[in-house]
Amino acid sequence: MLLIIISALVTIILFPQLVFANKLKYKNFKVCSNDKINHDIKIILDNAIDLAQRSELYDPNYKYNIILCHNTFYNKIDDGLLGIDPPARSRLNNVIIKVRIDPANNVAFATFHKECEVNLTYLVAHEMIHCLQANKYGIMKFNPFRHPEFWKLEGYPEYISRKTQLSGKDYSLANEIERYINLQNKAPDTWILTEEGGCESPDYYYRGRLMVEYLMNIKHMSYDQILKDSVSESSIFKEMIKWKDSTKKVNDSIPRNTVEQALK
Ligand SMILES: [Zn+2]
């Protein structure tokens, strides 16, 4: 009997699409929910796939289930087995959104740590990249119990899901590193404010994103090379700070009248 219950739980946890009443098929996605599915989710999925396409892990044939499980028994089982923390999880090819969402306004209402608003497109794209990590490297290397260091595990999905913002013409990695250091100095614990919606994440999400961004954009490494690289987190962080300081020095060394001339 116990064996039957355990195998039923494992099946439901791994194949959640089986227990949801409503399904919407769209491109490479199957959206599953017990509530009526808002078709605005298609715009979110289009934008999330645009982001995922910028990843070297992208696989055009990979199919995702998007499980909208806020207020469901499935969510309770998931919380019970894996803890209440995050607004979303990935498991095999399932992107599991555990909190209430408003696709028309591109928002997920996270309740972890404290109540805040997360950009829904980032959230979906982040979890899609986790699916692709396991797809490329295997579930034995990417699972809740065994995975690369947190900064490599979480930094990369953060980097890809924020690609649009990070490619903006006013964006500066050096300034962003300074912002991180300021926030880290002010933070009373390891939780750091990440974006406008007031959401805080464990330190390694932001730090990891900056380090992956530094290694990929400045040092031109691939994610595959980052995973294989054995240099320690603290050495890379120190190196990144040195780089940041060197770019600041270059900017500061431009004579003031040259800057004023350029502005005229
Ligand atoms: Zn993650």
PDB file of N, CA and C and ligand atoms in Angstrom, residues 126-127 130 154 157 205, ligand 1:
ATOM      1  N   HIS A 126      13.612  32.129 -16.477  1.00  0.00           N
ATOM      2  CA  HIS A 126      14.571  31.581 -15.501  1.00  0.00           C
ATOM      3  C   HIS A 126      14.343  30.071 -15.331  1.00  0.00           C
ATOM      4  N   GLU A 127      13.097  29.682 -15.132  1.00  0.00           N
ATOM      5  CA  GLU A 127      12.813  28.254 -14.912  1.00  0.00           C
ATOM      6  C   GLU A 127      13.023  27.437 -16.190  1.00  0.00           C
ATOM      7  N   HIS A 130      16.534  26.502 -16.298  1.00  0.00           N
ATOM      8  CA  HIS A 130      16.819  25.353 -15.416  1.00  0.00           C
ATOM      9  C   HIS A 130      16.445  24.039 -16.117  1.00  0.00           C
ATOM     10  N   GLU A 154      22.348  29.250 -10.342  1.00  0.00           N
ATOM     11  CA  GLU A 154      21.333  30.303 -10.412  1.00  0.00           C
ATOM     12  C   GLU A 154      21.785  31.523 -11.218  1.00  0.00           C
ATOM     13  N   PRO A 157      20.698  31.237 -15.222  1.00  0.00           N
ATOM     14  CA  PRO A 157      19.300  31.572 -15.551  1.00  0.00           C
ATOM     15  C   PRO A 157      18.985  33.054 -15.279  1.00  0.00           C
ATOM     16  N   TYR A 205      22.008  34.833  -6.096  1.00  0.00           N
ATOM     17  CA  TYR A 205      21.304  35.061  -7.365  1.00  0.00           C
ATOM     18  C   TYR A 205      21.914  36.278  -8.077  1.00  0.00           C
TER      19      TYR A 205
HETATM   20 ZN    ZN B   1      16.529  29.204 -10.089  1.00  0.00          ZN
END
